[in-house]
Amino acid sequence: MQSILILCLTDPYSLKSLLQMNLNKDNTMQDYELQFKKFLLKRGLKLTRSRSLILNASFALHEHFDAEKLHSILKGMNVSLATVYRTLPLLVDAGLIQLAVRSDGRDRYEHILGHPKHAHWLCENCKTVTETNISSLLPLIEQEAKALNFTLDQITINISGTCWKCSNSEANPQS
Amino acid sequence: MQSILILCLTDPYSLKSLLQMNLNKDNTMQDYELQFKKFLLKRGLKLTRSRSLILNASFALHEHFDAEKLHSILKGMNVSLATVYRTLPLLVDAGLIQLAVRSDGRDRYEHILGHPKHAHWLCENCKTVTETNISSLLPLIEQEAKALNFTLDQITINISGTCWKCSNSEANPQS
DNA sequence: CACAAGATGAGAATGCTTTGCATTTCCTTG
DNA sequence: CAAGGAAATGCAAAGCATTCTCATCTTGTG
């Protein structure tokens, strides 16, 4: 019998150990996996072991991640970095993850499901990213989209500056 | 007498020819140059020939630009690509330019002075970038910033999707 | 269970961006 | 106006995230 590794984690900390589990596919398919499978089928692509692992690792993380991070989580599971890079755009197109911010020359993603649209507040000093809800902004943006006849896909609102903590410590430097 | 090249263009199309002009520094200093000089002084840095050329080339362009573009505009003026790359972050820190979008693996900037805050609408198909005013969104963002005690620096609103033109031609593909 | 289309891993390649270093330019001080 | 030290520059050589190549392996179908 052919079986594949499937993760159904909500807790990122137990990820590594649970990655060892070898469950039957049909019993554990998650919503997002079904969504991904549907999307792939429509494109004549397949839901493979690697893609499933990458998808589940993404959803197990409740923080921003980049290709390298996913790859390191899947270390020892024989998933190459190239495949991670090949899979990320698929997940984006499938509407499962989105590019959150780009900082330090790396693209950082986040999963979307059950994750309301939000803005990222990036502190230029300590690099911390804070999130806030943007539901109040959405109607205005959608209205503008309609005016432009623009089909919305992703909305990215990134605000950079200095967070409360850092602007306090900058106020009294090296003293 | 020491003199340097200074540009004071509003018309990008005559850039190349005007780059030949050799004007006296003190007669032609622009607002943005003064601002840059002040910024550099504060950091113990100098407003040099190369930096001045790069700054002026940036402000002569009324479109997005990347390092390569500035470098090609300044071809023959003995400004190295490395210096362009070294200067861009300075201009950003000085509040004179900002990172507009990153597409095709390149960072594209735009100058800020007299340029009201706006959103970028990037068509994923034809890569066209449209700009719209975001003055209606600003109060909401500033209010949120106050709540977070966050010192605003840059606000980036990038919206990707499909523009009117492309969604029309996608509707009847290869037929 | 064979087959064709897709997918993968490994590593080479790509291309933007950064860095090291010897040389030049800049500004201040006599 | 010359000297001197700090900064800046050009050039070429990395760095580094991401993409590509290609031989091999998987996947779902008939």
Coordinates of C-alpha atoms (C1' of nucleotides) in Angstrom, one line a residue:
Chain A
M1 CA 0.0 0.0 0.0
Q2 CA 1.2 3.4 -0.9
S3 CA 1.1 5.8 2.0
I4 CA 2.4 9.3 2.4
L5 CA 3.4 11.6 5.1
I6 CA 0.7 14.1 6.1
L7 CA 0.9 16.7 8.8
C8 CA -2.1 18.1 10.6
L9 CA -0.4 20.3 13.2
T10 CA -1.7 23.3 14.9
D11 CA 1.3 23.5 17.2
P12 CA 4.5 24.5 15.5
Y13 CA 6.7 23.3 18.3
S14 CA 5.9 19.6 17.9
L15 CA 6.4 19.9 14.2
K16 CA 9.6 18.0 14.0
S17 CA 8.4 15.0 15.9
L18 CA 5.1 14.8 14.2
L19 CA 6.9 14.9 10.9
Q20 CA 7.9 11.3 11.6
M21 CA 4.3 10.1 11.6
N22 CA 3.3 8.2 8.5
L23 CA -0.5 8.5 8.1
N24 CA -2.8 7.4 5.4
K25 CA -3.6 10.1 3.0
D26 CA -7.4 9.8 2.9
N27 CA -7.9 10.0 6.6
T28 CA -6.1 13.2 7.2
M29 CA -6.6 15.5 4.3
Q30 CA -7.1 19.0 5.6
D31 CA -9.2 21.8 4.1
Y32 CA -6.3 23.6 2.8
E33 CA -4.9 20.4 1.3
L34 CA -8.1 19.8 -0.6
Q35 CA -8.0 23.4 -1.8
F36 CA -4.5 22.9 -3.0
K37 CA -5.3 19.6 -4.7
K38 CA -8.2 21.2 -6.5
F39 CA -6.0 24.1 -7.7
L40 CA -3.3 21.7 -8.9
L41 CA -5.8 19.5 -10.8
K42 CA -7.2 22.5 -12.6
R43 CA -3.7 23.1 -13.8
G44 CA -2.9 19.5 -14.6
L45 CA -0.4 19.3 -11.7
K46 CA -0.2 16.8 -9.0
L47 CA -0.3 16.9 -5.2
T48 CA 3.0 15.2 -4.5
R49 CA 4.7 14.1 -1.3
S50 CA 7.0 17.2 -1.3
R51 CA 4.3 19.6 -2.1
S52 CA 2.2 18.2 0.7
L53 CA 5.0 18.4 3.2
I54 CA 5.8 22.0 2.2
L55 CA 2.1 23.0 2.4
N56 CA 1.7 21.5 5.8
A57 CA 4.9 22.9 7.2
S58 CA 3.7 26.4 6.0
F59 CA 0.4 25.9 7.9
A60 CA 2.1 24.6 11.0
L61 CA 3.9 27.8 11.3
H62 CA 2.1 30.7 12.9
E63 CA 4.7 33.3 11.9
H64 CA 6.4 34.5 8.8
F65 CA 8.6 32.1 7.0
D66 CA 10.9 32.1 4.0
A67 CA 12.1 29.3 1.7
E68 CA 15.1 28.6 3.8
K69 CA 13.0 28.2 6.9
L70 CA 10.7 25.7 5.4
H71 CA 13.7 23.8 4.0
S72 CA 15.3 23.6 7.4
I73 CA 12.1 22.4 9.0
L74 CA 11.9 19.6 6.4
K75 CA 15.6 18.7 6.8
G76 CA 16.0 15.0 6.7
M77 CA 12.8 14.5 4.8
N78 CA 14.5 14.7 1.4
V79 CA 12.8 17.9 0.2
S80 CA 15.2 20.0 -1.8
L81 CA 15.4 23.8 -1.5
A82 CA 14.7 24.0 -5.2
T83 CA 11.3 22.3 -4.7
V84 CA 10.5 24.7 -1.9
Y85 CA 11.2 27.6 -4.3
R86 CA 9.1 25.9 -7.0
T87 CA 6.2 25.3 -4.6
L88 CA 5.9 28.7 -3.0
P89 CA 4.5 30.4 -6.1
L90 CA 2.0 27.6 -6.5
L91 CA 0.8 28.1 -3.0
V92 CA 0.5 31.8 -3.6
D93 CA -1.5 31.3 -6.8
A94 CA -3.7 28.8 -5.0
G95 CA -4.5 31.6 -2.5
L96 CA -3.1 29.6 0.4
I97 CA -0.2 31.8 1.3
Q98 CA 0.9 35.3 0.5
L99 CA 4.1 37.3 0.4
A100 CA 4.1 39.2 3.6
V101 CA 7.2 41.3 3.6
R102 CA 10.5 41.4 2.0
S103 CA 13.3 42.3 4.4
D104 CA 17.0 41.7 4.4
G105 CA 16.8 40.6 0.8
R106 CA 14.5 37.7 1.5
D107 CA 10.9 37.0 0.6
R108 CA 8.9 36.2 3.7
Y109 CA 5.5 34.5 3.4
E110 CA 2.6 33.8 5.7
H111 CA -0.4 31.5 5.3
I112 CA -3.8 33.0 4.7
L113 CA -6.6 30.6 5.8
G114 CA -8.5 32.2 8.7
H115 CA -6.0 35.0 8.7
P116 CA -7.8 38.3 8.2
K117 CA -6.1 40.8 6.0
H118 CA -3.7 42.9 7.9
A119 CA -1.0 45.5 7.7
H120 CA 2.7 44.9 8.7
W121 CA 4.5 47.4 10.8
L122 CA 8.2 46.8 10.3
C123 CA 10.5 48.5 12.8
E124 CA 13.6 49.5 10.9
N125 CA 15.7 49.3 14.0
C126 CA 14.8 46.0 15.7
K127 CA 13.2 44.4 12.6
T128 CA 10.2 43.4 14.5
V129 CA 7.0 43.0 12.5
T130 CA 3.7 43.9 14.2
E131 CA 0.4 43.1 12.5
T132 CA -2.8 45.0 12.6
N133 CA -6.2 44.5 11.1
I134 CA -7.0 46.5 8.0
S135 CA -10.7 45.8 7.7
S136 CA -11.4 49.5 8.0
L137 CA -9.2 50.2 4.9
L138 CA -10.5 47.4 2.7
P139 CA -13.8 49.0 1.6
L140 CA -11.9 52.1 0.4
I141 CA -9.4 49.9 -1.6
E142 CA -12.1 47.8 -3.1
Q143 CA -14.0 50.9 -4.1
E144 CA -10.8 52.2 -5.9
A145 CA -10.4 48.8 -7.5
K146 CA -13.8 49.0 -8.9
A147 CA -13.1 52.4 -10.3
L148 CA -9.9 51.2 -12.0
N149 CA -11.6 48.0 -13.2
F150 CA -8.8 46.2 -11.5
T151 CA -9.2 42.5 -10.4
L152 CA -7.8 42.4 -6.9
D153 CA -5.5 39.6 -6.0
Q154 CA -3.2 40.6 -3.2
I155 CA -3.1 43.6 -1.0
T156 CA 0.1 44.4 0.8
I157 CA 0.3 47.2 3.3
N158 CA 3.7 47.6 4.8
I159 CA 4.6 50.4 7.1
S160 CA 8.1 51.0 8.2
G161 CA 9.3 53.2 10.9
T162 CA 10.4 52.9 14.5
C163 CA 8.5 51.0 17.1
W164 CA 7.7 52.3 20.5
K165 CA 10.5 50.4 22.2
C166 CA 13.2 51.6 19.8
S167 CA 12.2 55.2 19.7
N168 CA 12.5 55.3 23.4
S169 CA 16.0 53.8 23.5
E170 CA 17.0 56.0 20.6
A171 CA 16.0 59.0 22.6
N172 CA 19.0 58.4 25.0
P173 CA 21.7 56.9 22.9
Q174 CA 25.1 55.6 24.2
S175 CA 24.6 57.3 27.5
Chain B
M1 CA 38.4 77.2 -9.4
Q2 CA 36.7 74.0 -8.4
S3 CA 33.3 73.5 -10.1
I4 CA 31.0 70.6 -10.3
L5 CA 28.3 69.3 -12.5
I6 CA 24.8 70.1 -11.3
L7 CA 21.5 69.3 -12.9
C8 CA 18.4 71.2 -12.4
L9 CA 16.0 69.5 -14.8
T10 CA 12.3 69.1 -14.8
D11 CA 12.2 67.5 -18.1
P12 CA 13.7 64.0 -18.2
Y13 CA 14.0 63.9 -21.9
S14 CA 16.7 66.5 -22.1
L15 CA 18.7 64.9 -19.3
K16 CA 21.5 63.6 -21.4
S17 CA 22.3 66.8 -23.1
L18 CA 22.0 68.9 -20.0
L19 CA 24.4 66.5 -18.2
Q20 CA 27.1 68.2 -20.3
M21 CA 26.5 71.5 -18.6
N22 CA 29.1 72.5 -16.0
L23 CA 27.5 75.0 -13.6
N24 CA 28.8 76.6 -10.5
K25 CA 27.7 74.8 -7.4
D26 CA 26.4 77.7 -5.4
N27 CA 24.1 79.1 -8.1
T28 CA 22.1 76.0 -8.7
M29 CA 21.6 74.1 -5.5
Q30 CA 18.1 72.8 -5.3
D31 CA 15.9 72.3 -2.3
Y32 CA 16.4 68.6 -2.4
E33 CA 20.1 69.0 -2.6
L34 CA 20.2 71.2 0.4
Q35 CA 18.1 68.6 2.2
F36 CA 20.6 65.9 1.2
K37 CA 23.6 68.0 2.2
K38 CA 22.1 68.7 5.6
F39 CA 21.4 65.0 6.1
L40 CA 24.9 64.0 5.1
L41 CA 26.5 66.6 7.4
K42 CA 24.5 65.2 10.3
R43 CA 26.1 61.9 9.6
G44 CA 29.6 63.3 9.0
L45 CA 29.3 62.5 5.3
K46 CA 30.0 64.6 2.3
L47 CA 28.0 65.8 -0.7
T48 CA 30.3 64.7 -3.5
R49 CA 30.2 65.0 -7.2
S50 CA 28.9 61.4 -7.7
R51 CA 26.2 61.7 -5.0
S52 CA 25.0 65.0 -6.5
L53 CA 24.8 63.5 -9.9
I54 CA 22.9 60.5 -8.7
L55 CA 20.5 62.6 -6.7
N56 CA 19.8 64.9 -9.6
A57 CA 19.3 62.1 -12.0
S58 CA 16.8 60.6 -9.6
F59 CA 14.8 63.8 -9.5
A60 CA 15.0 64.3 -13.2
L61 CA 13.1 61.1 -13.7
H62 CA 9.4 61.2 -13.3
E63 CA 9.0 57.4 -13.2
H64 CA 10.3 54.5 -11.3
F65 CA 13.9 53.7 -11.6
D66 CA 16.5 51.2 -10.4
A67 CA 20.2 51.3 -9.8
E68 CA 20.9 50.1 -13.3
K69 CA 18.8 52.9 -14.9
L70 CA 20.6 55.6 -13.0
H71 CA 23.9 54.1 -13.9
S72 CA 23.0 54.1 -17.6
I73 CA 21.8 57.7 -17.5
L74 CA 25.1 58.7 -15.9
K75 CA 27.2 56.7 -18.4
G76 CA 30.2 58.6 -19.5
M77 CA 30.2 60.6 -16.3
N78 CA 32.4 58.3 -14.4
V79 CA 30.0 57.2 -11.8
S80 CA 30.3 53.5 -10.9
L81 CA 27.4 51.2 -10.4
A82 CA 28.8 50.5 -6.9
T83 CA 28.5 54.1 -6.0
V84 CA 24.9 54.2 -7.2
Y85 CA 24.1 51.2 -5.0
R86 CA 25.9 52.9 -2.1
T87 CA 24.0 56.1 -2.6
L88 CA 20.5 54.8 -2.9
P89 CA 20.1 53.9 0.8
L90 CA 21.4 57.3 1.7
L91 CA 18.8 58.9 -0.3
V92 CA 16.2 56.7 1.2
D93 CA 17.4 57.5 4.7
A94 CA 17.4 61.2 3.9
G95 CA 13.7 60.9 3.0
L96 CA 14.3 61.9 -0.6
I97 CA 13.4 58.7 -2.4
Q98 CA 11.6 55.5 -1.4
L99 CA 11.4 52.0 -2.5
A100 CA 8.4 51.8 -4.8
V101 CA 8.1 48.2 -5.8
R102 CA 10.2 45.2 -6.3
S103 CA 9.5 43.3 -9.5
D104 CA 11.5 41.0 -11.6
G105 CA 14.1 40.7 -8.8
R106 CA 15.0 44.4 -9.0
D107 CA 14.4 47.2 -6.5
R108 CA 12.6 50.1 -8.1
Y109 CA 12.6 53.5 -6.4
E110 CA 10.8 56.8 -6.9
H111 CA 11.6 60.3 -5.6
I112 CA 9.3 61.7 -2.9
L113 CA 9.4 65.5 -3.0
G114 CA 6.1 66.9 -4.1
H115 CA 4.9 63.4 -4.7
P116 CA 1.8 62.7 -2.7
K117 CA 1.6 59.3 -1.0
H118 CA 0.0 56.8 -3.3
A119 CA -0.7 53.1 -3.8
H120 CA 0.8 51.0 -6.5
W121 CA -1.4 48.7 -8.6
L122 CA 0.8 46.1 -10.2
C123 CA -0.7 44.0 -12.9
E124 CA 0.7 40.5 -12.6
N125 CA 0.2 39.9 -16.3
C126 CA 1.6 43.0 -18.1
K127 CA 3.7 44.2 -15.1
T128 CA 2.3 47.7 -15.5
V129 CA 2.2 49.8 -12.4
T130 CA -0.6 52.3 -11.9
E131 CA -0.6 54.8 -9.1
T132 CA -3.5 56.2 -7.1
N133 CA -3.7 58.7 -4.4
I134 CA -4.2 57.3 -0.9
S135 CA -5.0 60.4 1.0
S136 CA -8.3 58.9 2.1
L137 CA -6.5 56.0 3.7
L138 CA -3.8 58.1 5.5
P139 CA -5.9 59.3 8.5
L140 CA -6.8 55.8 9.4
I141 CA -3.2 54.7 9.2
E142 CA -2.0 57.6 11.2
Q143 CA -4.6 56.9 13.8
E144 CA -3.4 53.3 14.1
A145 CA 0.2 54.5 14.3
K146 CA -0.7 56.7 17.2
A147 CA -2.4 53.8 18.9
L148 CA 0.7 51.6 18.4
N149 CA 3.1 54.5 19.4
F150 CA 4.8 53.8 16.1
T151 CA 6.9 56.5 14.4
L152 CA 5.9 56.5 10.8
D153 CA 8.5 56.5 8.1
Q154 CA 7.3 54.9 5.0
I155 CA 3.9 53.6 4.0
T156 CA 3.9 51.1 1.1
I157 CA 0.6 50.0 -0.3
N158 CA 1.0 47.5 -3.1
I159 CA -1.9 45.9 -4.7
S160 CA -1.4 43.1 -7.2
G161 CA -3.9 41.6 -9.5
T162 CA -5.0 42.0 -13.1
C163 CA -5.6 45.3 -14.8
W164 CA -8.6 46.1 -17.0
K165 CA -6.7 45.5 -20.2
C166 CA -5.4 42.1 -19.3
S167 CA -8.5 40.7 -17.7
N168 CA -10.2 41.5 -21.0
S169 CA -7.7 39.7 -23.1
E170 CA -7.6 36.8 -20.7
A171 CA -11.3 36.3 -21.1
N172 CA -10.8 35.1 -24.7
P173 CA -7.4 33.4 -24.8
Q174 CA -5.7 31.9 -27.9
S175 CA -8.9 32.2 -29.9
Chain C
dC1 C1' 1.0 -3.1 -14.1
dA2 C1' 2.9 -0.2 -17.9
dC3 C1' 3.2 4.3 -19.6
dA4 C1' 3.4 9.2 -20.3
dA5 C1' 3.3 13.4 -18.1
dG6 C1' 5.0 15.7 -14.3
dA7 C1' 8.0 16.4 -10.4
dT8 C1' 12.3 16.0 -7.9
dG9 C1' 17.1 16.6 -6.2
dA10 C1' 21.6 18.1 -6.8
dG11 C1' 24.2 21.4 -8.1
dA12 C1' 25.4 24.7 -11.6
dA13 C1' 24.1 29.2 -13.2
dT14 C1' 22.0 33.7 -12.9
dG15 C1' 21.8 38.4 -11.8
dC16 C1' 21.1 41.9 -8.4
dT17 C1' 23.6 43.8 -4.8
dT18 C1' 27.5 44.2 -1.6
dT19 C1' 32.4 44.4 -0.3
dG20 C1' 37.6 44.8 -0.2
dC21 C1' 41.1 47.5 -1.4
dA22 C1' 44.2 50.7 -3.5
dT23 C1' 43.5 55.3 -5.2
dT24 C1' 41.4 59.7 -5.3
dT25 C1' 38.6 63.4 -3.6
dC26 C1' 37.0 66.3 0.0
dC27 C1' 37.4 69.5 3.7
dT28 C1' 39.8 71.5 7.6
dT29 C1' 43.8 73.4 9.7
dG30 C1' 48.0 75.8 9.7
Chain D
dC1 C1' 47.5 77.8 -0.6
dA2 C1' 49.7 73.3 1.0
dA3 C1' 49.3 69.4 4.0
dG4 C1' 46.9 65.7 6.1
dG5 C1' 43.5 62.8 7.6
dA6 C1' 38.9 61.2 6.9
dA7 C1' 35.6 59.8 3.4
dA8 C1' 34.4 58.3 -1.0
dT9 C1' 35.2 56.0 -5.4
dG10 C1' 36.0 52.6 -9.1
dC11 C1' 37.0 48.3 -10.2
dA12 C1' 36.7 43.6 -9.7
dA13 C1' 35.7 40.0 -6.9
dA14 C1' 32.6 38.1 -4.0
dG15 C1' 27.8 37.1 -1.7
dC16 C1' 23.5 35.4 -1.8
dA17 C1' 18.6 34.5 -2.8
dT18 C1' 16.4 32.5 -6.5
dT19 C1' 16.1 29.9 -10.9
dC20 C1' 17.4 26.6 -14.1
dT21 C1' 19.2 22.1 -16.2
dC22 C1' 18.9 17.5 -16.6
dA23 C1' 19.0 12.8 -15.4
dT24 C1' 16.1 10.1 -12.5
dC25 C1' 12.0 9.1 -10.0
dT26 C1' 6.7 9.6 -8.9
dT27 C1' 2.2 9.9 -9.9
dG28 C1' -2.3 8.9 -11.7
dT29 C1' -4.5 6.6 -15.7
dG30 C1' -6.1 3.0 -18.8

